[in-house]
PDB file of C-alpha atoms in Angstrom:
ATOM      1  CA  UNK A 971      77.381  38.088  89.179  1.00 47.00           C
ATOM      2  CA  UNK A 972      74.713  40.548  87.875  1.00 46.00           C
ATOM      3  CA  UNK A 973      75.129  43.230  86.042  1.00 48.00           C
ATOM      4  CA  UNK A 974      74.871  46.928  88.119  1.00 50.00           C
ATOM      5  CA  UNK A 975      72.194  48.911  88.434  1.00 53.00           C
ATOM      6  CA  UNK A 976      71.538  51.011  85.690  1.00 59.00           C
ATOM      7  CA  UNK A 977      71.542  54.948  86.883  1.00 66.00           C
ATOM      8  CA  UNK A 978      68.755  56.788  85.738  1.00 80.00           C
ATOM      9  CA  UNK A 979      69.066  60.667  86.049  1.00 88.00           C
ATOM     10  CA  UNK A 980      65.905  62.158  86.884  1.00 95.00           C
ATOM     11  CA  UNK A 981      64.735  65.500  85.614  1.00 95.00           C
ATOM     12  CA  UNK A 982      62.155  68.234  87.182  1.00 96.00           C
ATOM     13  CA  UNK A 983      58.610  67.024  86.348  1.00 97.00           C
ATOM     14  CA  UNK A 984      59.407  63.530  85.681  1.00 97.00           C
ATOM     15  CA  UNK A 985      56.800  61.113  87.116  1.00 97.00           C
ATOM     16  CA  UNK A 986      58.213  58.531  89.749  1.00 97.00           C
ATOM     17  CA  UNK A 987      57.421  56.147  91.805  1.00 96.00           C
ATOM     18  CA  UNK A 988      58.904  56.135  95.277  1.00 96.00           C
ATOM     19  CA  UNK A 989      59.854  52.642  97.269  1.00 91.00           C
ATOM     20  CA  UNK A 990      58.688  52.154 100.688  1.00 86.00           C
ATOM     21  CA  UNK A 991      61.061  51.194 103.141  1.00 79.00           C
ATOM     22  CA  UNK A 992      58.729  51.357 106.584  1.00 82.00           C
ATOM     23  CA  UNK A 993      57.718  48.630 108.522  1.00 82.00           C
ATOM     24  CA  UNK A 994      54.326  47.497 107.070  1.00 80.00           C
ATOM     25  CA  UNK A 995      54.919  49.197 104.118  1.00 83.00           C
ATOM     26  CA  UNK A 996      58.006  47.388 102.519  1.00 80.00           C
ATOM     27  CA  UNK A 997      57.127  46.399  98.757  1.00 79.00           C
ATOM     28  CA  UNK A 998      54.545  49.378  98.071  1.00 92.00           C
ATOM     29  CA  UNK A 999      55.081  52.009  95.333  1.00 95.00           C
ATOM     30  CA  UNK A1000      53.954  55.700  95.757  1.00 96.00           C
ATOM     31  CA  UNK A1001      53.559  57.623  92.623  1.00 97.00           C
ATOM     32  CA  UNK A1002      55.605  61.118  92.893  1.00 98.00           C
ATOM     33  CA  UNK A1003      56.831  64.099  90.465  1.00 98.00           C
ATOM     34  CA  UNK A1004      60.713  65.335  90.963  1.00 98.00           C
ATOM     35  CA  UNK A1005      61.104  68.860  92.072  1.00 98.00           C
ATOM     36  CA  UNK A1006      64.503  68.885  92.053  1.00 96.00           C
ATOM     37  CA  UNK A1007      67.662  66.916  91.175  1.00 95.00           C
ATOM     38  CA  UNK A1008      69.975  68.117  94.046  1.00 94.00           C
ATOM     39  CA  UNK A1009      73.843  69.158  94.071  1.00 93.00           C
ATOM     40  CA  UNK A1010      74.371  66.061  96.585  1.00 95.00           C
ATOM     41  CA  UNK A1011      73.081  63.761  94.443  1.00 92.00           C
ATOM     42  CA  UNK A1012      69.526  63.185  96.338  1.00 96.00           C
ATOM     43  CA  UNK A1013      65.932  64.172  94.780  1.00 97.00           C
ATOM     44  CA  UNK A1014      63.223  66.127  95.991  1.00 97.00           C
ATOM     45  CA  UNK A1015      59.999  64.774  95.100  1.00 98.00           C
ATOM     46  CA  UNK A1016      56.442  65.705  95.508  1.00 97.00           C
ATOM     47  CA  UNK A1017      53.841  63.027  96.473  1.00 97.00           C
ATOM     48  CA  UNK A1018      50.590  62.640  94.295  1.00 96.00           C
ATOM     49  CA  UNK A1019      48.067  61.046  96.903  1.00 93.00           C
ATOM     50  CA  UNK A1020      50.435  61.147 100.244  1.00 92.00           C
ATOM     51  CA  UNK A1021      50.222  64.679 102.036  1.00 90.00           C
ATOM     52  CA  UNK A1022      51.665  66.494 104.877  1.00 91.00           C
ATOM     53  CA  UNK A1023      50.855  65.640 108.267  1.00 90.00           C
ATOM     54  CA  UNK A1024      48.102  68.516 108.693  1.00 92.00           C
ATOM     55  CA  UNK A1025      47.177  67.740 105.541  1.00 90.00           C
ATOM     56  CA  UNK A1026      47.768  70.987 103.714  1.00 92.00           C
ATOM     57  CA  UNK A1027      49.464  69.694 100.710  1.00 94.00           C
ATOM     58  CA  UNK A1028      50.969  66.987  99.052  1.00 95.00           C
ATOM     59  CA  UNK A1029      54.220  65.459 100.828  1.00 94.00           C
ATOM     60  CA  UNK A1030      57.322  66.153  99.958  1.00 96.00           C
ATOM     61  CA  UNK A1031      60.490  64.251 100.537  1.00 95.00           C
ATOM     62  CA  UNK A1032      64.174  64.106 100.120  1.00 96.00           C
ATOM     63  CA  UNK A1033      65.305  60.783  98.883  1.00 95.00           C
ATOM     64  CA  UNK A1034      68.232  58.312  97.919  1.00 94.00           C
ATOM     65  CA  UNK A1035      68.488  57.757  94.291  1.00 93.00           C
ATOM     66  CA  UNK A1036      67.697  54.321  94.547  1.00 91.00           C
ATOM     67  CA  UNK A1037      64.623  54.684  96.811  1.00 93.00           C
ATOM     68  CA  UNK A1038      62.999  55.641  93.070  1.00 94.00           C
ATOM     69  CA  UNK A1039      62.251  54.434  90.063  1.00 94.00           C
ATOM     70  CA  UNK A1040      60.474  55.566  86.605  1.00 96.00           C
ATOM     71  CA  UNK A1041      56.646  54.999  86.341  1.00 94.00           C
ATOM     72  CA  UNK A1042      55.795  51.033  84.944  1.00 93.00           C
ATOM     73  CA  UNK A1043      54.406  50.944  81.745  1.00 90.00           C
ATOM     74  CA  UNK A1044      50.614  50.465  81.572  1.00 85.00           C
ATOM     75  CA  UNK A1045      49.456  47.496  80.166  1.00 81.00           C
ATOM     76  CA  UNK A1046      46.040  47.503  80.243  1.00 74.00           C
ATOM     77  CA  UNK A1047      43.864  45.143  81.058  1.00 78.00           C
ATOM     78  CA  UNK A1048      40.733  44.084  82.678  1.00 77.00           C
ATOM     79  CA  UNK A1049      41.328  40.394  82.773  1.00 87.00           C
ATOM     80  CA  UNK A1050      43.699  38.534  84.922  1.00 93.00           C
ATOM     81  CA  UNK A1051      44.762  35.030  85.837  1.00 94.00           C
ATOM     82  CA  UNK A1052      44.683  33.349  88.828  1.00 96.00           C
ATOM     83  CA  UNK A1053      47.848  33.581  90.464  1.00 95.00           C
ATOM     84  CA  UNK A1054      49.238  36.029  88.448  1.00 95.00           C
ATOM     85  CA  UNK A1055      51.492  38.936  89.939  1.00 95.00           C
ATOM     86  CA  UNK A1056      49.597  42.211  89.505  1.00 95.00           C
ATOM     87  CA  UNK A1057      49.463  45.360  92.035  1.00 95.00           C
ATOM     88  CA  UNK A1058      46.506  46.469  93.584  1.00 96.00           C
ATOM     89  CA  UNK A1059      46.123  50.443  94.604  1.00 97.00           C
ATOM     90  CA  UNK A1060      45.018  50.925  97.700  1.00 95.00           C
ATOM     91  CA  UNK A1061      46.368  53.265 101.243  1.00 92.00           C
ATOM     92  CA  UNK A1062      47.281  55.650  98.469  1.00 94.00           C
ATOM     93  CA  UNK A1063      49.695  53.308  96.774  1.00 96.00           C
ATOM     94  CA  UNK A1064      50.694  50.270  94.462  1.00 96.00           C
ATOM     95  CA  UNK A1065      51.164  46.831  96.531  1.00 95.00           C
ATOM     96  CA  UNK A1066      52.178  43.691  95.147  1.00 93.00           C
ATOM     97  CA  UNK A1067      50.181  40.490  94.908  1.00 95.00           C
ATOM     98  CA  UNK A1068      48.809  37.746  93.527  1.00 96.00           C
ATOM     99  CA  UNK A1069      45.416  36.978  91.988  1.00 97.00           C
ATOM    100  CA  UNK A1070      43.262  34.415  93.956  1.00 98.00           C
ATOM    101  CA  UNK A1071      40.019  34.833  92.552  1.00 96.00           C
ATOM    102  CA  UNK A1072      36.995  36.543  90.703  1.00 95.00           C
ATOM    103  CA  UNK A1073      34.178  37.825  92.896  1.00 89.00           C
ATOM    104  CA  UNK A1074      32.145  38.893  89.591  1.00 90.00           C
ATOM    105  CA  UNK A1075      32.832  39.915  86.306  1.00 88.00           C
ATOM    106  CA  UNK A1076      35.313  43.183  87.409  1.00 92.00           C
ATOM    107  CA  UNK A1077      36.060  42.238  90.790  1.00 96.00           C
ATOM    108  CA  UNK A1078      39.029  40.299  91.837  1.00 97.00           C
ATOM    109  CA  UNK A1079      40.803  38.619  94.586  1.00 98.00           C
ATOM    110  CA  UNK A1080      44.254  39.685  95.131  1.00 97.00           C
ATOM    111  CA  UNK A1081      46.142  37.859  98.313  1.00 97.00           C
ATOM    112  CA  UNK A1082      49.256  40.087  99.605  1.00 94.00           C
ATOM    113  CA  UNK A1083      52.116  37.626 100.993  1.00 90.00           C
ATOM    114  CA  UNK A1084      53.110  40.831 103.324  1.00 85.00           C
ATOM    115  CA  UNK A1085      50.290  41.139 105.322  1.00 89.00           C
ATOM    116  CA  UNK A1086      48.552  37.610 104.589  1.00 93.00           C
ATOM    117  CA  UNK A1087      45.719  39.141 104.134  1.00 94.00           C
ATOM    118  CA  UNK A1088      43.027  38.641 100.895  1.00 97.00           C
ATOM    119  CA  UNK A1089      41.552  41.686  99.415  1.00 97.00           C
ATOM    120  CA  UNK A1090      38.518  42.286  96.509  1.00 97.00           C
ATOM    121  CA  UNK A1091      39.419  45.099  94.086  1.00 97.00           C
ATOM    122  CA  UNK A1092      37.984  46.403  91.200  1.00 96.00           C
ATOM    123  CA  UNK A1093      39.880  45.739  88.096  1.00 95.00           C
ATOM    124  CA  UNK A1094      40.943  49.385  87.503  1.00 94.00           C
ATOM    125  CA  UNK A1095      42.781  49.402  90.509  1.00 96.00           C
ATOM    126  CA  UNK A1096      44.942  46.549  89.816  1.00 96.00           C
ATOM    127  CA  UNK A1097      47.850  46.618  87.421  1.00 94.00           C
ATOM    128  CA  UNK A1098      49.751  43.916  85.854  1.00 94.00           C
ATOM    129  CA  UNK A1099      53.000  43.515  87.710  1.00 93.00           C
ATOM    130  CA  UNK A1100      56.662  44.762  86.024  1.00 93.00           C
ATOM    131  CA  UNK A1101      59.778  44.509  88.384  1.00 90.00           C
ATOM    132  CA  UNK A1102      62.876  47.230  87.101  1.00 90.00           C
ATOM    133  CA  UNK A1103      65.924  45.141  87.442  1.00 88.00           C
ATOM    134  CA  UNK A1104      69.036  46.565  85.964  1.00 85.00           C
ATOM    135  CA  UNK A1105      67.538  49.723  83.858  1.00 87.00           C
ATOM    136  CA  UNK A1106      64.220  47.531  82.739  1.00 90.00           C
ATOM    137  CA  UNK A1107      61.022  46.653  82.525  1.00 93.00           C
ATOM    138  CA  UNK A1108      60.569  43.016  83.379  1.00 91.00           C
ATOM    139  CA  UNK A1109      56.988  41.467  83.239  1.00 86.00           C
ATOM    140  CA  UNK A1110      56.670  39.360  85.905  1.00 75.00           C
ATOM    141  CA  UNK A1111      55.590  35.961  86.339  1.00 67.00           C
TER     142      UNK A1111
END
């Protein structure tokens, strides 16, 4: 049986990330700042790159505790392996996959199991892949 979830309570100004849950959007990560920590338990966060549908301002959304999580630590790097587990930024958020490839010396190929699909980025927009199980940062394979 594994241990529960670890509650984190999130304070105004803290950066987040927020979970996806859409069809064709399942397993992406959109960076966010709290607003507020509500009386019934949900936050109100504030989108960094997704905006309002007339595109005024950044979005902002009421959401389940557990649709968010704290920011992965940045481990930076410029080199990956092939096949490792990284996410690549792109649609204004973090998706998860796997490295393929090397176009050139900063450009890599990252394949998304999602989508099926094989993508070139840049190696600053790909990050080396942490899951948060149970209150922590776990490097992934």
């Amino acid at each position: 049986m594994r241990p529960p979830q670890k509650r984190i309570d999130f304070q105004r100004d803290d950066k987040v990330e927020v979970c996806s849950n859409e069809e064709g959007f399942i397993g992406s990560y959109y960076e966010a700042t709290v607003v507020s920590h509500l009386d019934n338990g949900l936050y109100m966060v504030r989108y960094k790159t997704l905006l309002e549908d007339d595109e005024s301002q950044p979005l902002t959304e009421t959401l389940f505790p557990k649709e968010l999580r704290p920011v992965p630590p940045r481990v930076h790097s410029s080199n990956f392996s092939l096949y490792q587990c990284v996410d690549a930024f792109d649609n204004d958020g973090w998706w998860v996959g796997r490295i393929t490839g090397q176009s050139d010396s900063s450009h890599y190929l990252v394949y998304f199991e999602s989508s099926n699909e094989e993508i070139a980025y840049h190696s600053s927009k790909i990050r080396v892949h942490h899951e948060w199980l149970h209150g922590e940062w776990i490097l992934s394979d």
